[in-house]
PDB file of C-alpha atoms in Angstrom:
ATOM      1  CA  UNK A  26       0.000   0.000   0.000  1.00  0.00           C
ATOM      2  CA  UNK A  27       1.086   3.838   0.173  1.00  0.00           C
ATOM      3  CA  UNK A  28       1.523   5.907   3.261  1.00  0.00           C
ATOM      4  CA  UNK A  29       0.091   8.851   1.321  1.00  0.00           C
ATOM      5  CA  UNK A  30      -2.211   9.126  -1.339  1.00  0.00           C
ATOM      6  CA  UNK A  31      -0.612   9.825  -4.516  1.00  0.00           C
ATOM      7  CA  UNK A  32      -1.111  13.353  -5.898  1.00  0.00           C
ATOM      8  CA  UNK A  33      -2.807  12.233  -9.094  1.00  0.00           C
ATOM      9  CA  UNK A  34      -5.895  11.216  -7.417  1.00  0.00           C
ATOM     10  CA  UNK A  35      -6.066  14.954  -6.455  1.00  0.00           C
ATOM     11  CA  UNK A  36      -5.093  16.111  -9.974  1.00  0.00           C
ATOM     12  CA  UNK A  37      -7.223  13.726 -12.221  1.00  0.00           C
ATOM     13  CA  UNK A  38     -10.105  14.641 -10.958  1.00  0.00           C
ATOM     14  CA  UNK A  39     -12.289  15.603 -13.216  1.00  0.00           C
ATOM     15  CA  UNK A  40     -15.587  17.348 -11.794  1.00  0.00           C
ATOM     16  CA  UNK A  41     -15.292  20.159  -9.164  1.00  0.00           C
ATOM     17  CA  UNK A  42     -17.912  18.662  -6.775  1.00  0.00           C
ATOM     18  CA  UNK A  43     -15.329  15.336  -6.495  1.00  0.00           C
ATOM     19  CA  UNK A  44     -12.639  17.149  -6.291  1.00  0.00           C
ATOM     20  CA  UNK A  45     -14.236  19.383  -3.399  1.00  0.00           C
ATOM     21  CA  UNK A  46     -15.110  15.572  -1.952  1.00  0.00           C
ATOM     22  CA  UNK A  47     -11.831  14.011  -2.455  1.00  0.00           C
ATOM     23  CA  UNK A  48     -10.582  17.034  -0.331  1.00  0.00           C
ATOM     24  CA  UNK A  49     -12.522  17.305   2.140  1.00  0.00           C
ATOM     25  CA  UNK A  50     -12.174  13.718   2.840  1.00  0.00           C
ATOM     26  CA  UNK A  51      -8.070  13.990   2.980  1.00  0.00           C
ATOM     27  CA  UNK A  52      -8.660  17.368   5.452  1.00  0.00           C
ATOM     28  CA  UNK A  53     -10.937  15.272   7.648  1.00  0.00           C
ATOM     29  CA  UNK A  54      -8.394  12.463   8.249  1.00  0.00           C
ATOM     30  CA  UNK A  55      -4.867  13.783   7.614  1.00  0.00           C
ATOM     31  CA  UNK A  56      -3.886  14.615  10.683  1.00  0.00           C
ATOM     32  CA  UNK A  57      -4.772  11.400  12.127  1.00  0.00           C
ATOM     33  CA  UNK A  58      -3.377   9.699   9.520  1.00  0.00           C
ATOM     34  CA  UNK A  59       0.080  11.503   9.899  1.00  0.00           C
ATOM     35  CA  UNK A  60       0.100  10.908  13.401  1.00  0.00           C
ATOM     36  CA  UNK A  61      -0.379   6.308  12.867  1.00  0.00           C
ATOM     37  CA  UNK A  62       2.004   6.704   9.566  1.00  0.00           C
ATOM     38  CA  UNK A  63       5.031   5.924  11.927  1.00  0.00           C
ATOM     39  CA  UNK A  64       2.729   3.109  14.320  1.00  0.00           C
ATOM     40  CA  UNK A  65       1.686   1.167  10.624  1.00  0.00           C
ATOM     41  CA  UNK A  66       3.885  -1.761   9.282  1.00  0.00           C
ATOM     42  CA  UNK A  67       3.813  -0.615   5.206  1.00  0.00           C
ATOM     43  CA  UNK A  68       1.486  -3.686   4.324  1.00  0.00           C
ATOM     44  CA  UNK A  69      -1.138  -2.355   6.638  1.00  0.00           C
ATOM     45  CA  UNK A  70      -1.360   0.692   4.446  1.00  0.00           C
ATOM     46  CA  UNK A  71      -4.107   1.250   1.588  1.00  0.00           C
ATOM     47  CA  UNK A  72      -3.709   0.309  -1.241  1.00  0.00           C
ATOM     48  CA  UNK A  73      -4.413   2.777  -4.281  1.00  0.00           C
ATOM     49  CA  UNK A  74      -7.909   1.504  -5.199  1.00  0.00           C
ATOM     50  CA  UNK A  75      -8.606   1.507  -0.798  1.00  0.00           C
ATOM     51  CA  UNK A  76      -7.221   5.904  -1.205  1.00  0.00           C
ATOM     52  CA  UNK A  77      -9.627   6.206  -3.821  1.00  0.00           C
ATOM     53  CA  UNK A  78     -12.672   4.883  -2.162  1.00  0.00           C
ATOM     54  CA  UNK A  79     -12.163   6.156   1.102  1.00  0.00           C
ATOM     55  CA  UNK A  80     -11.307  10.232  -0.651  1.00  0.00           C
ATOM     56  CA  UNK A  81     -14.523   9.595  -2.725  1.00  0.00           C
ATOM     57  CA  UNK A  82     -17.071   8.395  -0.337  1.00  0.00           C
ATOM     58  CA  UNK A  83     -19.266  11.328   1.460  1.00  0.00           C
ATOM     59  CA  UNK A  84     -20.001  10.853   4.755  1.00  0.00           C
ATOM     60  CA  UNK A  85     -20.800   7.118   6.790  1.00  0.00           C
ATOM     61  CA  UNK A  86     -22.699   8.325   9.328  1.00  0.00           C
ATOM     62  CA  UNK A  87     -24.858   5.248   8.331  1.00  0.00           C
ATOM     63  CA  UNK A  88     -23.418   1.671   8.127  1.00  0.00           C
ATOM     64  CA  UNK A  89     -23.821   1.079   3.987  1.00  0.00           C
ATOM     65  CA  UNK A  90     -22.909  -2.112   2.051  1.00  0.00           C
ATOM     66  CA  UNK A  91     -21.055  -0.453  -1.149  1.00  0.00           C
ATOM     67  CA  UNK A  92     -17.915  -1.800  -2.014  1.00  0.00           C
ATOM     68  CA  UNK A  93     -16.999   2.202  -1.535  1.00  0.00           C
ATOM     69  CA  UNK A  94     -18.186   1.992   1.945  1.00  0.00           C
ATOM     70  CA  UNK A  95     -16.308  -0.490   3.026  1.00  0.00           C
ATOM     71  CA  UNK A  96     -13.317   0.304   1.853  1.00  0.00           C
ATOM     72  CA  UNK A  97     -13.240   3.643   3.489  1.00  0.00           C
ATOM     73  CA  UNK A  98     -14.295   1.724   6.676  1.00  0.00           C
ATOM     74  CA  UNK A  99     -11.185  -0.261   5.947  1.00  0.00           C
ATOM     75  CA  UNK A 100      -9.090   2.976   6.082  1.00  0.00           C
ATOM     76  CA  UNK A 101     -10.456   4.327   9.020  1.00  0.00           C
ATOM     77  CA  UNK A 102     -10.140   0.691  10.588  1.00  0.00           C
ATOM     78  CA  UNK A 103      -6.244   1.521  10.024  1.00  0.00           C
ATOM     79  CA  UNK A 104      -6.333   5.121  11.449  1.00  0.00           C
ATOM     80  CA  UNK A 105      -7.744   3.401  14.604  1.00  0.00           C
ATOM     81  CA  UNK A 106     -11.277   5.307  14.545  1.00  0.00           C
TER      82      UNK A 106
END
């Protein structure tokens, strides 16, 4: 996996409202992510497909079954929320 997402997933973005999303998302967790980078063995980390679901999912306030859902559950599981 990658300790950070890669820039293009910021970059290729190609409508303002994801972009806005994929943002917001990385603002939300980024500090909490930057604090577990050093607690994480690199093959606990997500994997590129894992960044992408969790920066394009809004909100989980409640549980969902998507594939997109649970993959940014997945990330969060990591972050320790």
């Amino acid at each position: 996996g990658y300790c950070f997402p890669k820039p293009m997933l910021f970059v290729n973005v190609s409508m303002p409202e994801w972009k806005k999303t994929y943002l917001f998302n990385w603002l939300s967790a980024h500090l909490l992510w930057i604090s577990q980078v050093g607690v994480h063995s690199p093959s606990k980390f997500p994997s590129p497909q894992m960044w992408r679901d969790f920066l394009n999912t809004i909100g989980m306030d409640q549980p969902s079954s998507t594939r997109s859902a649970s993959m940014k559950s997945a990330v969060w599981d990591i972050l320790g929320e």
